[in-house]
PDB file of C-alpha atoms in Angstrom:
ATOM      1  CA  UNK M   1     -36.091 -33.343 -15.738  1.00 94.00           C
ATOM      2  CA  UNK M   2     -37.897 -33.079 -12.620  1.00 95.00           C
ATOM      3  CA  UNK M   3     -35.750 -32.196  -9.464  1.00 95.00           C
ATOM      4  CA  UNK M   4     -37.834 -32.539  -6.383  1.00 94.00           C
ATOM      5  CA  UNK M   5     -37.077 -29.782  -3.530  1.00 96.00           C
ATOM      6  CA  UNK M   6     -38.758 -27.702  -1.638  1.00 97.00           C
ATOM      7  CA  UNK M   7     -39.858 -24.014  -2.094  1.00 97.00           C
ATOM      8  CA  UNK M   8     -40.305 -20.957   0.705  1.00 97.00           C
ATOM      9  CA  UNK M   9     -42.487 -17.752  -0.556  1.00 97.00           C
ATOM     10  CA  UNK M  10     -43.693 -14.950   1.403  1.00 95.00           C
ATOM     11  CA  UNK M  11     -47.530 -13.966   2.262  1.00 95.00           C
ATOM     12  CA  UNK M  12     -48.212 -10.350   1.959  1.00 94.00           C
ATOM     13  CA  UNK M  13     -48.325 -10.579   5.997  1.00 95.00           C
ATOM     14  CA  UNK M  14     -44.824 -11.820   5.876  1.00 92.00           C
ATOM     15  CA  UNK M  15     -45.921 -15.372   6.899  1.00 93.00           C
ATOM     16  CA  UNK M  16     -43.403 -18.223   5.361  1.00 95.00           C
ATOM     17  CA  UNK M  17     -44.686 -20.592   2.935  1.00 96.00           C
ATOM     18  CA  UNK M  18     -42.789 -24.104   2.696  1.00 96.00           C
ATOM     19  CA  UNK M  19     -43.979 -26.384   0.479  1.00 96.00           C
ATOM     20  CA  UNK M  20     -42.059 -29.122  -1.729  1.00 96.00           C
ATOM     21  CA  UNK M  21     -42.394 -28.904  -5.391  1.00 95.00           C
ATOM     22  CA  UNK M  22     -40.853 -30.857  -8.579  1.00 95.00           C
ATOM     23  CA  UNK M  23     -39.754 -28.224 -10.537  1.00 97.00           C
ATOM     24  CA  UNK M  24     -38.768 -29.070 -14.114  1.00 97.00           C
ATOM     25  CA  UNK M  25     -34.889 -28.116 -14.157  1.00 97.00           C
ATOM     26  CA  UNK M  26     -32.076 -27.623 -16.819  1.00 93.00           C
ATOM     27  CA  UNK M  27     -28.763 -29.200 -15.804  1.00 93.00           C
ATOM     28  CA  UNK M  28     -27.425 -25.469 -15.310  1.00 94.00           C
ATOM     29  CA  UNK M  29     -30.192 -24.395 -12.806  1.00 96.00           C
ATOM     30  CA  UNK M  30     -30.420 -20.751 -14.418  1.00 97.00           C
ATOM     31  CA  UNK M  31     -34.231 -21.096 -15.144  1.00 97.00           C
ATOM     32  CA  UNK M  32     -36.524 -23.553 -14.153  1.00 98.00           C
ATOM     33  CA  UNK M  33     -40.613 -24.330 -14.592  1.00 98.00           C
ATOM     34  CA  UNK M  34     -42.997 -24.333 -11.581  1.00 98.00           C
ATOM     35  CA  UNK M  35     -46.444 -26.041 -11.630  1.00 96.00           C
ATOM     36  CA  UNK M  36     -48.593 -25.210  -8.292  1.00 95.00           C
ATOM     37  CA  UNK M  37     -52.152 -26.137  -8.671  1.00 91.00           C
ATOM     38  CA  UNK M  38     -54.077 -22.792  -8.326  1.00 93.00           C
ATOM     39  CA  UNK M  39     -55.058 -23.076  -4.686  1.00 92.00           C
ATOM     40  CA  UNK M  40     -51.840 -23.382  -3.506  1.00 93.00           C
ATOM     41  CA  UNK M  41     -50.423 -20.670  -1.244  1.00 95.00           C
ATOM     42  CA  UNK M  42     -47.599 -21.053  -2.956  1.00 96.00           C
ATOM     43  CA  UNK M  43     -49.176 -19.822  -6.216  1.00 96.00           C
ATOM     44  CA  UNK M  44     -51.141 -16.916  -4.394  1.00 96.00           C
ATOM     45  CA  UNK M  45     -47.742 -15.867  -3.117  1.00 97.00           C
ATOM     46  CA  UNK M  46     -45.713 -16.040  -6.416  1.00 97.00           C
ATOM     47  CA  UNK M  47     -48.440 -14.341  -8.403  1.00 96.00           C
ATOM     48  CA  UNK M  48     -48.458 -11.597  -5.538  1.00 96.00           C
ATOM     49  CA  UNK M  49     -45.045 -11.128  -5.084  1.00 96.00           C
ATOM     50  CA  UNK M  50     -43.058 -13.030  -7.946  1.00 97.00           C
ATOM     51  CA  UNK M  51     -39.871 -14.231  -6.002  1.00 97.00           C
ATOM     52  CA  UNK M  52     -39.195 -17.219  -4.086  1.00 97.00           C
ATOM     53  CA  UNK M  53     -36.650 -19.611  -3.397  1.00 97.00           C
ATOM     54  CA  UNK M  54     -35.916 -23.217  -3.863  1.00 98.00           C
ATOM     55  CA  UNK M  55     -33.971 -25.318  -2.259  1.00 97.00           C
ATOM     56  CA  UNK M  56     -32.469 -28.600  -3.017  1.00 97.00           C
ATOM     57  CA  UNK M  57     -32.288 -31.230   0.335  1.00 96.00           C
ATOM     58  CA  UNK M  58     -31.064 -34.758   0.919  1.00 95.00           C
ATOM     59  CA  UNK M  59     -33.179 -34.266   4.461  1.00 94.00           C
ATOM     60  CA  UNK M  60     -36.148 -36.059   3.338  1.00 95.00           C
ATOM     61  CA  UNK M  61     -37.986 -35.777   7.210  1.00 95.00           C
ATOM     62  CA  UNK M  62     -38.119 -31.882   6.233  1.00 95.00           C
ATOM     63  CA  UNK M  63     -39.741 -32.477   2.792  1.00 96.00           C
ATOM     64  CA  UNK M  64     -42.380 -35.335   4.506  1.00 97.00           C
ATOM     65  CA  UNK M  65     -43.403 -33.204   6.925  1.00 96.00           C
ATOM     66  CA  UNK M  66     -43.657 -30.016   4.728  1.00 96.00           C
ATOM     67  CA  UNK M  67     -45.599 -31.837   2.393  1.00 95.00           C
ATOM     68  CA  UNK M  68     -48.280 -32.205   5.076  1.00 95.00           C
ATOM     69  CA  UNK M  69     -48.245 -28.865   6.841  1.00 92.00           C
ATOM     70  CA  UNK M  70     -46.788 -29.641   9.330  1.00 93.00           C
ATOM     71  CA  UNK M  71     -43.074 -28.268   9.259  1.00 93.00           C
ATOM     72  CA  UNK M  72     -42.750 -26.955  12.983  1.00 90.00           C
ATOM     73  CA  UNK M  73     -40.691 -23.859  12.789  1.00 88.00           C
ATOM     74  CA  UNK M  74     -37.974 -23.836  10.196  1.00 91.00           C
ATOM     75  CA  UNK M  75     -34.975 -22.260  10.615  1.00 92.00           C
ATOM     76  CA  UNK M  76     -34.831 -19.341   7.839  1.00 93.00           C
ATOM     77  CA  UNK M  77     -32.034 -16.736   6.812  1.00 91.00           C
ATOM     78  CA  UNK M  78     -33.247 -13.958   5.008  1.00 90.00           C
ATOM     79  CA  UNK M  79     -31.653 -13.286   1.797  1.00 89.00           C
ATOM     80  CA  UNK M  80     -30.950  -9.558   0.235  1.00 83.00           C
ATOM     81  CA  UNK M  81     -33.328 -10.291  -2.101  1.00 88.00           C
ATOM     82  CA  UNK M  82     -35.861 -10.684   0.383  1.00 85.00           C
ATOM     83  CA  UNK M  83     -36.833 -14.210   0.027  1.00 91.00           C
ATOM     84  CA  UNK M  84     -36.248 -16.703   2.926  1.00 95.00           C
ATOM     85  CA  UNK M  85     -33.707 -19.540   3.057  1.00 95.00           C
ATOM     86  CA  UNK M  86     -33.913 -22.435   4.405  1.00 96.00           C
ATOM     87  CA  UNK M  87     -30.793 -23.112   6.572  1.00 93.00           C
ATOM     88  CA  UNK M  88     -30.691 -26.701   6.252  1.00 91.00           C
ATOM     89  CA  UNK M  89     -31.101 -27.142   3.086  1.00 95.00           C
ATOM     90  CA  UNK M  90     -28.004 -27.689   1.079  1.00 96.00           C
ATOM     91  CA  UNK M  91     -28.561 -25.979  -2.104  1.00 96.00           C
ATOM     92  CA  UNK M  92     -31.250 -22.611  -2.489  1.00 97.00           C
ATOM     93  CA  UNK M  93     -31.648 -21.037  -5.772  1.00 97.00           C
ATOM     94  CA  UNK M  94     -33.479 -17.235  -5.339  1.00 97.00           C
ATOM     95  CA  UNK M  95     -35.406 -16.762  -8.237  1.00 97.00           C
ATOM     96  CA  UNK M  96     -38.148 -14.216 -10.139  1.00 97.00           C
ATOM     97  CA  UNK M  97     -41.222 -14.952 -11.575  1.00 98.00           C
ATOM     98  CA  UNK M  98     -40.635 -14.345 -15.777  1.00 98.00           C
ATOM     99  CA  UNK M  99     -43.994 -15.093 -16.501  1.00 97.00           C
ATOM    100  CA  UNK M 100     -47.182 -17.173 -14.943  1.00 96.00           C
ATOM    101  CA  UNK M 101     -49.950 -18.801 -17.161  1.00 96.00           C
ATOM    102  CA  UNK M 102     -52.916 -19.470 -15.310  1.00 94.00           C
ATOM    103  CA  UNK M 103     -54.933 -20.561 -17.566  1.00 93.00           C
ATOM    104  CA  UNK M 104     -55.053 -23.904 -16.279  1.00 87.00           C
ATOM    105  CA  UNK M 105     -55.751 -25.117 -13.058  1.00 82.00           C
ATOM    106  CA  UNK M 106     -51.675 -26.413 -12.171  1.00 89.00           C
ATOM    107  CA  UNK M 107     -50.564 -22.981 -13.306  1.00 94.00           C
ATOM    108  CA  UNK M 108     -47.492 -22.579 -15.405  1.00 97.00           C
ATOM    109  CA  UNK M 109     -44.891 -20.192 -13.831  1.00 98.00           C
ATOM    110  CA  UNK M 110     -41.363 -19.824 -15.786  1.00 98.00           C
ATOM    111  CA  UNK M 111     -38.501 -19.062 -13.358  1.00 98.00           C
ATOM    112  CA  UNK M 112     -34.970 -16.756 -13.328  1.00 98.00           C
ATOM    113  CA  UNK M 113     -32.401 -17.689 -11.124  1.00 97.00           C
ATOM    114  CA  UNK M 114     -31.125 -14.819  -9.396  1.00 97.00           C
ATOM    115  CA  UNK M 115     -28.962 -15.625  -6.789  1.00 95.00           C
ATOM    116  CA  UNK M 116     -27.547 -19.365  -5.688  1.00 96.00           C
ATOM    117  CA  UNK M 117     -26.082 -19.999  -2.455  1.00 95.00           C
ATOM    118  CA  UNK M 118     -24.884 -23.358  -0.870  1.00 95.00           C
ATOM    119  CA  UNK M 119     -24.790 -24.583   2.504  1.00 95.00           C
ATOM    120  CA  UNK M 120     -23.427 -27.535   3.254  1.00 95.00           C
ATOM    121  CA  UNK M 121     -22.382 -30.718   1.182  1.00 95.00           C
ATOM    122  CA  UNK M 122     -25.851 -32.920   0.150  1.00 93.00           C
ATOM    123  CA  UNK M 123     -24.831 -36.131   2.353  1.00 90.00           C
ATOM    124  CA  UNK M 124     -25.952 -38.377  -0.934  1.00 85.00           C
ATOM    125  CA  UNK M 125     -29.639 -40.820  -1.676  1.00 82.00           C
ATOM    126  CA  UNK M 126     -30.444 -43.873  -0.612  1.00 94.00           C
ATOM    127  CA  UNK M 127     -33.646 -46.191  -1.128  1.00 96.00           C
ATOM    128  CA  UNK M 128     -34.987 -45.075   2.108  1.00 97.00           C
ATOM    129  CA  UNK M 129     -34.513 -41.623   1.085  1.00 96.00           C
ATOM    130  CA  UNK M 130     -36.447 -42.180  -2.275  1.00 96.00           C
ATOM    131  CA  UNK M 131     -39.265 -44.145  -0.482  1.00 97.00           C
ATOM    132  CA  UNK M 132     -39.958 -41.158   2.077  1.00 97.00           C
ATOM    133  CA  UNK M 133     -40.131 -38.712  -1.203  1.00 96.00           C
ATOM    134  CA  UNK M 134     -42.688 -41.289  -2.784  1.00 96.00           C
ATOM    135  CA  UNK M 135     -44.809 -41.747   0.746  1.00 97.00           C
ATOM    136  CA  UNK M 136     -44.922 -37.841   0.684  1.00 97.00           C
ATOM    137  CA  UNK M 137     -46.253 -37.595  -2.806  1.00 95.00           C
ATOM    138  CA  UNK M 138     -48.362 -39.900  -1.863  1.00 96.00           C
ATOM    139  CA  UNK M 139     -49.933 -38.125   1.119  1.00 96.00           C
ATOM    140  CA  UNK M 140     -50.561 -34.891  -0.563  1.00 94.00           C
ATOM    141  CA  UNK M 141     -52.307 -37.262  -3.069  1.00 94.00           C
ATOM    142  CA  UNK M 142     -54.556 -38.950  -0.896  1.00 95.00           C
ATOM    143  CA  UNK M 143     -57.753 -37.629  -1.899  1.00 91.00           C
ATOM    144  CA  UNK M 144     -56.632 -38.356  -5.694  1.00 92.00           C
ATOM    145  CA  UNK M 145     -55.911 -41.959  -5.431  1.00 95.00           C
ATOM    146  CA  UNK M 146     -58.498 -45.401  -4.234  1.00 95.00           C
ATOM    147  CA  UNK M 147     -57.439 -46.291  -0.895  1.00 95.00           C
ATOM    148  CA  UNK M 148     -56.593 -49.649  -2.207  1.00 96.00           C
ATOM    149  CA  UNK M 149     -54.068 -48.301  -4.183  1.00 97.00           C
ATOM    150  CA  UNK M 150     -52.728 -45.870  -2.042  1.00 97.00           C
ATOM    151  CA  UNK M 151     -52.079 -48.461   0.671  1.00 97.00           C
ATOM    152  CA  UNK M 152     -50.491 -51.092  -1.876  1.00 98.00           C
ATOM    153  CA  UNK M 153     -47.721 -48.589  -2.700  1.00 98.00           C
ATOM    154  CA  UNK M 154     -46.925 -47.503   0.702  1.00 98.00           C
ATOM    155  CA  UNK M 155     -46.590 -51.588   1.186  1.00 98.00           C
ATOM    156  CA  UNK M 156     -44.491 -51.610  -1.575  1.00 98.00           C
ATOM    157  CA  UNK M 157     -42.443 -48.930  -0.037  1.00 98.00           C
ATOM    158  CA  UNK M 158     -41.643 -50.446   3.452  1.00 98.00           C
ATOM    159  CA  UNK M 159     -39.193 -52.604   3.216  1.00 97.00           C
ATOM    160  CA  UNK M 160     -37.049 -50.227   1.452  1.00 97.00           C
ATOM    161  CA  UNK M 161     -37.230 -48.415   5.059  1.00 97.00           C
ATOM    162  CA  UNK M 162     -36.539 -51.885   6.818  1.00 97.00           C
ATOM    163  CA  UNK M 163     -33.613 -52.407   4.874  1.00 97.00           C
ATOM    164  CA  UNK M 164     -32.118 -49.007   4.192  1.00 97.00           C
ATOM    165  CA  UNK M 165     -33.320 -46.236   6.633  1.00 96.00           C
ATOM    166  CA  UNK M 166     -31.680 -44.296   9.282  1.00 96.00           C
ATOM    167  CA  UNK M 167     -33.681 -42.733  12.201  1.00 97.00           C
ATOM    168  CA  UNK M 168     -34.413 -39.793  10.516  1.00 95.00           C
ATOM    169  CA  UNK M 169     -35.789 -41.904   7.187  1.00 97.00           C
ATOM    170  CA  UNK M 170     -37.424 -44.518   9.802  1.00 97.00           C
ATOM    171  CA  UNK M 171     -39.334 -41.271  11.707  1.00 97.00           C
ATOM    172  CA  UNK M 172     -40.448 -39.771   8.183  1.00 97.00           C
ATOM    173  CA  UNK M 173     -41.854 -42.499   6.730  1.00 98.00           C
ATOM    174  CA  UNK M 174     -43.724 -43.640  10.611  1.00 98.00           C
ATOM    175  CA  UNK M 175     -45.372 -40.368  10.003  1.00 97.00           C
ATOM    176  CA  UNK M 176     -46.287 -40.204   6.837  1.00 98.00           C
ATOM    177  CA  UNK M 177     -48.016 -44.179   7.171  1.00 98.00           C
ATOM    178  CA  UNK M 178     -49.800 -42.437  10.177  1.00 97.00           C
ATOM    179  CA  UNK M 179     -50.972 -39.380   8.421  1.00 97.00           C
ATOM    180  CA  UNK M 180     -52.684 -41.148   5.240  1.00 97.00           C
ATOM    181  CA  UNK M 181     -54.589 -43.746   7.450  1.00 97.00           C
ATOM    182  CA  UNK M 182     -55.939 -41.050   9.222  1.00 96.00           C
ATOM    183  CA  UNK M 183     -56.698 -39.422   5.986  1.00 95.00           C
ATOM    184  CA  UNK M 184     -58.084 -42.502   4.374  1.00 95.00           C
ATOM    185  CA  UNK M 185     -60.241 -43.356   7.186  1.00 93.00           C
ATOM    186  CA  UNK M 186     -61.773 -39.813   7.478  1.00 92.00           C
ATOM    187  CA  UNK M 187     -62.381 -39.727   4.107  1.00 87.00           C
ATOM    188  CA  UNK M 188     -63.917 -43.376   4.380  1.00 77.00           C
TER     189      UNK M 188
END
């Protein structure tokens, strides 16, 4: 299955990479499958370095706006392995590159769990929750997907906000609706 969370990497200048990512998961989280598309940082850094970590989060506002790029200043822990934690995430899972195919453009990258920490309870999902995750697949689709469509399905989205959302849900999906208008009408 697919278990969407959110991974941090490390540049060879020591700059962070966050980015959310669906790895495909076993039930006992001891290996897991990666997929970044070949011009991802976070491919450049795991081919580079081959550790990372990733980290399960109910906090969907963290996952919209790292989707985007525009995560302000996360709070990380460093780990003895190196690799950076997120500290509000409630589940991280260190891991090691086994072995990377790149002989496609959305690069195959097998994963060892190495280490697994946990820090604090995962609060639970709600429909709001799921229709922020959606919205933020959506944006980093954008250029993918007609216009037509990619507005329908953020309309189909909404009133799961309207009716189930918290602040935090209500804030993530505002700015994710923002962000792919803008990125619709530039690209119009």
């Amino acid at each position: 299955m697919i278990l969407e969370g959110i991974v941090t990497t490390t540049a060879e200048d020591g700059a962070v990479n966050v980015s959310p990512m669906g790895p495909r998961v076993e039930p006992e989280m001891l290996r897991f499958t990666l997929r970044p598309f070949q011009t991802s940082q976070t491919f450049q850094n795991l081919r580079r370095s081959g550790r990372g970590v990733l980290h399960v989060t109910d906090d969907v506002e963290m996952i919209a706006l790292a989707a985007v790029g525009q995560l302000p200043n996360p709070k990380l822990t460093r780990l003895a392995s190196g690799g950076m934690m997120l500290a509000d995430a409630c589940r991280w899972y260190d891991f090691r590159v086994e072995s990377l195919d790149d002989t496609c453009q959305r690069t195959i990258i097998e994963c060892q769990v190495t280490e697994t920490g946990r820090n604090r309870d995962f609060f639970g999902l709600n429909r709001a929750k799921h229709a922020v995750l959606e919205a933020a697949i959506l944006a980093t689709r954008v250029h993918l997907i007609p216009a037509a469509d990619v507005r329908q399905q953020m309309q189909r989205l909404k009133p799961l906000i309207e009716k189930t959302s918290g602040p935090a849900e209500e804030r993530a999906f505002d700015f994710l609706s923002r962000y792919i208008e803008q990125q619709l009408e530039q690209s119009a």
